[in-house]
XYZ file of N, CA, C and O in Angstrom:
360
model
N 6.650 -210.000 77.105
C 7.397 -209.011 77.856
C 7.236 -207.625 77.279
O 6.765 -207.444 76.171
N 7.636 -206.655 78.056
C 7.508 -205.266 77.650
C 8.611 -204.801 76.723
O 9.698 -205.358 76.693
N 8.300 -203.758 75.975
C 9.268 -203.108 75.102
C 10.046 -202.093 75.924
O 9.459 -201.278 76.624
N 11.369 -202.125 75.840
C 12.215 -201.207 76.602
C 12.936 -200.192 75.728
O 13.396 -199.179 76.224
N 13.066 -200.476 74.421
C 13.806 -199.566 73.537
C 13.280 -199.678 72.114
O 12.897 -200.759 71.670
N 13.262 -198.525 71.417
C 12.848 -198.476 70.011
C 13.716 -197.454 69.288
O 13.984 -196.379 69.830
N 14.163 -197.808 68.088
C 14.789 -196.854 67.177
C 14.064 -196.995 65.845
O 13.614 -198.077 65.487
N 13.939 -195.878 65.109
C 13.160 -195.911 63.868
C 13.807 -195.056 62.793
O 14.525 -194.102 63.083
N 13.507 -195.412 61.557
C 13.928 -194.664 60.377
C 12.683 -194.393 59.555
O 12.135 -195.308 58.926
N 12.230 -193.146 59.567
C 10.988 -192.806 58.870
C 11.153 -192.846 57.354
O 10.185 -193.071 56.627
N 12.354 -192.648 56.847
C 12.587 -192.693 55.402
C 12.430 -194.120 54.877
O 11.809 -194.350 53.850
N 12.973 -195.078 55.592
C 12.911 -196.483 55.172
C 11.689 -197.207 55.725
O 11.497 -198.392 55.468
N 10.867 -196.505 56.519
C 9.676 -197.096 57.135
C 10.036 -198.363 57.905
O 9.429 -199.420 57.754
N 11.062 -198.235 58.742
C 11.620 -199.344 59.480
C 11.752 -198.954 60.942
O 12.087 -197.822 61.263
N 11.458 -199.886 61.827
C 11.679 -199.683 63.257
C 12.299 -200.944 63.834
O 12.118 -202.046 63.309
N 13.041 -200.756 64.915
C 13.669 -201.866 65.622
C 13.315 -201.714 67.090
O 13.438 -200.625 67.657
N 12.847 -202.799 67.705
C 12.468 -202.743 69.122
C 13.160 -203.861 69.883
O 13.515 -204.896 69.325
N 13.357 -203.631 71.174
C 13.947 -204.642 72.039
C 13.288 -204.579 73.400
O 12.761 -203.541 73.793
N 13.317 -205.681 74.115
C 12.651 -205.658 75.406
C 12.891 -206.867 76.272
O 13.905 -207.562 76.169
N 11.904 -207.108 77.133
C 12.010 -208.124 78.171
C 12.087 -209.555 77.645
O 12.552 -210.443 78.354
N 11.639 -209.789 76.420
C 11.701 -211.156 75.876
C 13.099 -211.499 75.337
O 13.302 -212.562 74.773
N 14.072 -210.570 75.497
C 15.473 -210.764 75.128
C 15.696 -210.805 73.619
O 16.758 -211.225 73.153
N 14.710 -210.366 72.838
C 14.849 -210.348 71.388
C 14.864 -208.910 70.877
O 14.451 -207.982 71.563
N 15.327 -208.781 69.639
C 15.250 -207.529 68.899
C 14.388 -207.824 67.691
O 14.619 -208.813 66.977
N 13.380 -206.998 67.494
C 12.445 -207.233 66.389
C 12.565 -206.107 65.359
O 12.643 -204.945 65.728
N 12.557 -206.503 64.088
C 12.612 -205.571 62.973
C 11.186 -205.421 62.444
O 10.504 -206.421 62.208
N 10.749 -204.165 62.273
C 9.362 -203.892 61.886
C 9.278 -203.102 60.592
O 10.033 -202.147 60.394
N 8.346 -203.484 59.737
C 7.926 -202.677 58.599
C 6.816 -201.782 59.132
O 5.723 -202.268 59.446
N 7.088 -200.489 59.270
C 6.116 -199.604 59.912
C 4.930 -199.261 59.017
O 3.890 -198.858 59.528
N 5.061 -199.432 57.714
C 3.914 -199.213 56.826
C 2.924 -200.375 56.918
O 1.719 -200.181 57.039
N 3.450 -201.586 56.857
C 2.593 -202.776 56.897
C 2.208 -203.153 58.330
O 1.230 -203.864 58.544
N 3.019 -202.693 59.315
C 2.748 -203.051 60.704
C 3.111 -204.490 61.024
O 2.538 -205.085 61.927
N 4.083 -205.021 60.294
C 4.454 -206.415 60.496
C 5.910 -206.549 60.940
O 6.754 -205.733 60.590
N 6.168 -207.603 61.673
C 7.521 -207.940 62.089
C 8.179 -208.697 60.942
O 7.653 -209.711 60.482
N 9.327 -208.205 60.483
C 10.003 -208.833 59.339
C 11.207 -209.674 59.750
O 11.794 -210.344 58.909
N 11.565 -209.621 61.026
C 12.686 -210.425 61.481
C 12.870 -210.345 62.983
O 12.447 -209.374 63.615
N 13.472 -211.372 63.546
C 13.744 -211.435 64.982
C 15.207 -211.807 65.176
O 15.697 -212.761 64.566
N 15.892 -211.040 66.019
C 17.286 -211.302 66.360
C 17.345 -211.820 67.789
O 16.769 -211.208 68.691
N 18.024 -212.934 67.983
C 18.113 -213.539 69.311
C 19.571 -213.715 69.692
O 20.408 -213.974 68.833
N 19.857 -213.589 70.994
C 21.217 -213.799 71.449
C 21.502 -213.245 72.830
O 22.481 -213.635 73.448
N 20.676 -212.319 73.306
C 20.870 -211.790 74.660
C 20.269 -212.754 75.685
O 19.275 -213.424 75.405
N 20.875 -212.810 76.869
C 20.353 -213.684 77.919
C 19.554 -212.908 78.964
O 18.997 -213.509 79.876
N 19.499 -211.584 78.815
C 18.667 -210.733 79.675
C 17.926 -209.737 78.803
O 18.141 -209.644 77.610
N 17.064 -208.946 79.417
C 16.263 -207.964 78.688
C 17.138 -206.995 77.903
O 18.173 -206.540 78.388
N 16.701 -206.672 76.688
C 17.362 -205.647 75.884
C 16.931 -204.294 76.445
O 15.748 -203.971 76.478
N 17.908 -203.511 76.905
C 17.615 -202.266 77.601
C 17.791 -201.026 76.730
O 17.197 -199.990 77.000
N 18.617 -201.129 75.690
C 18.953 -199.950 74.904
C 19.321 -200.358 73.482
O 19.885 -201.433 73.269
N 18.992 -199.482 72.515
C 19.308 -199.716 71.106
C 19.864 -198.451 70.478
O 19.487 -197.337 70.868
N 20.729 -198.623 69.501
C 21.186 -197.534 68.640
C 21.258 -198.111 67.231
O 21.401 -199.329 67.063
N 21.151 -197.258 66.216
C 21.130 -197.777 64.854
C 21.783 -196.827 63.869
O 21.776 -195.608 64.051
N 22.352 -197.423 62.839
C 22.789 -196.718 61.635
C 22.105 -197.453 60.490
O 22.593 -198.480 60.019
N 20.936 -196.943 60.090
C 20.137 -197.662 59.105
C 20.762 -197.657 57.719
O 20.507 -198.552 56.924
N 21.613 -196.669 57.414
C 22.295 -196.664 56.116
C 23.203 -197.869 55.957
O 23.336 -198.422 54.877
N 23.864 -198.265 57.044
C 24.752 -199.430 56.985
C 24.073 -200.706 57.472
O 24.726 -201.745 57.594
N 22.773 -200.630 57.784
C 21.989 -201.784 58.247
C 22.521 -202.355 59.562
O 22.464 -203.561 59.798
N 23.050 -201.482 60.431
C 23.612 -201.910 61.709
C 22.759 -201.440 62.876
O 22.268 -200.316 62.890
N 22.623 -202.325 63.856
C 21.957 -202.000 65.119
C 22.847 -202.490 66.244
O 23.436 -203.568 66.153
N 22.955 -201.685 67.294
C 23.686 -202.055 68.505
C 22.671 -202.223 69.614
O 21.774 -201.399 69.776
N 22.816 -203.281 70.391
C 21.895 -203.531 71.494
C 22.681 -203.765 72.777
O 23.761 -204.360 72.754
N 22.135 -203.274 73.869
C 22.740 -203.485 75.183
C 21.718 -204.155 76.077
O 20.535 -203.800 76.070
N 22.197 -205.123 76.838
C 21.311 -205.864 77.728
C 21.897 -205.898 79.133
O 23.029 -205.483 79.361
N 21.104 -206.413 80.060
C 21.452 -206.386 81.466
C 22.679 -207.156 81.872
O 23.166 -206.979 82.969
N 23.226 -208.000 81.013
C 24.391 -208.778 81.408
C 25.699 -208.058 81.107
O 26.770 -208.643 81.226
N 25.654 -206.783 80.727
C 26.864 -206.018 80.455
C 27.466 -206.291 79.095
O 28.658 -206.109 78.896
N 26.651 -206.735 78.155
C 27.116 -207.084 76.816
C 26.434 -206.201 75.779
O 25.234 -205.950 75.854
N 27.224 -205.757 74.808
C 26.690 -205.033 73.652
C 26.857 -205.935 72.439
O 27.920 -206.527 72.245
N 25.808 -206.038 71.647
C 25.867 -206.835 70.420
C 25.700 -205.917 69.222
O 24.949 -204.949 69.266
N 26.420 -206.242 68.154
C 26.335 -205.520 66.884
C 25.639 -206.433 65.894
O 26.069 -207.580 65.688
N 24.549 -205.919 65.291
C 23.712 -206.742 64.416
C 23.676 -206.182 62.998
O 23.706 -204.971 62.799
N 23.556 -207.077 62.037
C 23.242 -206.726 60.655
C 21.759 -207.016 60.474
O 21.352 -208.186 60.473
N 20.942 -205.977 60.350
C 19.493 -206.180 60.282
C 19.026 -206.624 58.895
O 17.910 -207.102 58.747
N 19.880 -206.488 57.912
C 19.534 -206.981 56.579
C 19.703 -208.505 56.506
O 18.867 -209.207 55.963
N 20.793 -208.997 57.086
C 21.073 -210.435 57.077
C 20.533 -211.155 58.314
O 20.650 -212.369 58.432
N 19.998 -210.380 59.269
C 19.465 -210.918 60.527
C 20.511 -211.758 61.258
O 20.256 -212.889 61.670
N 21.704 -211.160 61.426
C 22.789 -211.891 62.082
C 23.563 -210.998 63.040
O 23.621 -209.785 62.866
N 24.162 -211.627 64.026
C 25.019 -210.937 64.980
C 26.423 -210.862 64.391
O 27.003 -211.891 64.032
N 26.968 -209.650 64.293
C 28.297 -209.461 63.728
C 29.394 -209.517 64.780
O 30.515 -209.920 64.488
N 29.058 -209.078 65.999
C 30.073 -209.009 67.042
C 29.407 -208.917 68.405
O 28.291 -208.404 68.522
N 30.100 -209.402 69.413
C 29.661 -209.276 70.795
C 30.768 -208.577 71.562
O 31.915 -209.035 71.561
N 30.419 -207.445 72.184
C 31.385 -206.632 72.909
C 31.178 -206.846 74.399
O 30.076 -206.682 74.912
N 32.228 -207.230 75.084
C 32.139 -207.510 76.517
C 33.123 -206.633 77.273
O 33.995 -206.005 76.691
N 33.014 -206.632 78.574
C 33.956 -205.906 79.398
C 33.307 -204.917 80.336
O 33.937 -204.428 81.252
N 32.031 -204.609 80.102
C 31.321 -203.700 80.999
C 30.873 -204.435 82.260
O 30.536 -205.609 82.218
N 30.846 -203.718 83.343
C 30.280 -204.228 84.589
C 28.949 -203.521 84.763
O 28.870 -202.301 84.673
N 27.886 -204.277 84.945
C 26.555 -203.684 85.067
C 25.865 -203.663 83.727
O 26.143 -204.459 82.845
N 24.979 -202.687 83.542
C 24.164 -202.602 82.342
C 24.586 -201.426 81.478
O 24.304 -200.280 81.806
N 25.275 -201.661 80.356
C 25.675 -200.566 79.480
C 24.491 -199.989 78.726
O 23.468 -200.634 78.556
N 24.630 -198.763 78.268
C 23.624 -198.122 77.421
C 24.298 -197.692 76.139
O 25.405 -197.158 76.173
N 23.653 -197.933 75.008
C 24.226 -197.561 73.719
C 23.550 -196.330 73.136
O 23.901 -195.878 72.076
N 22.569 -195.794 73.800
C 21.841 -194.645 73.275
C 22.566 -193.345 73.538
O 23.363 -193.206 74.414
């Protein structure tokens, strides 16, 4: 599937992408390798936001759900619901 959202931190040489495959991928931009995959959305990931200092990423997908992720531990910290339609976190 296609990539729909990317956020990056040039200081840490880290990028996070999300897209049609419903996953969020963590990238080492120097090595060009995927270092982790976050799964949990049931539709395409449409939008991402990040606070790389706290190792947090927020993702929004087509089912009206926002997820809060810890990219260091590769885990979902919280799922936020209540939106109708497709929320954007950017």
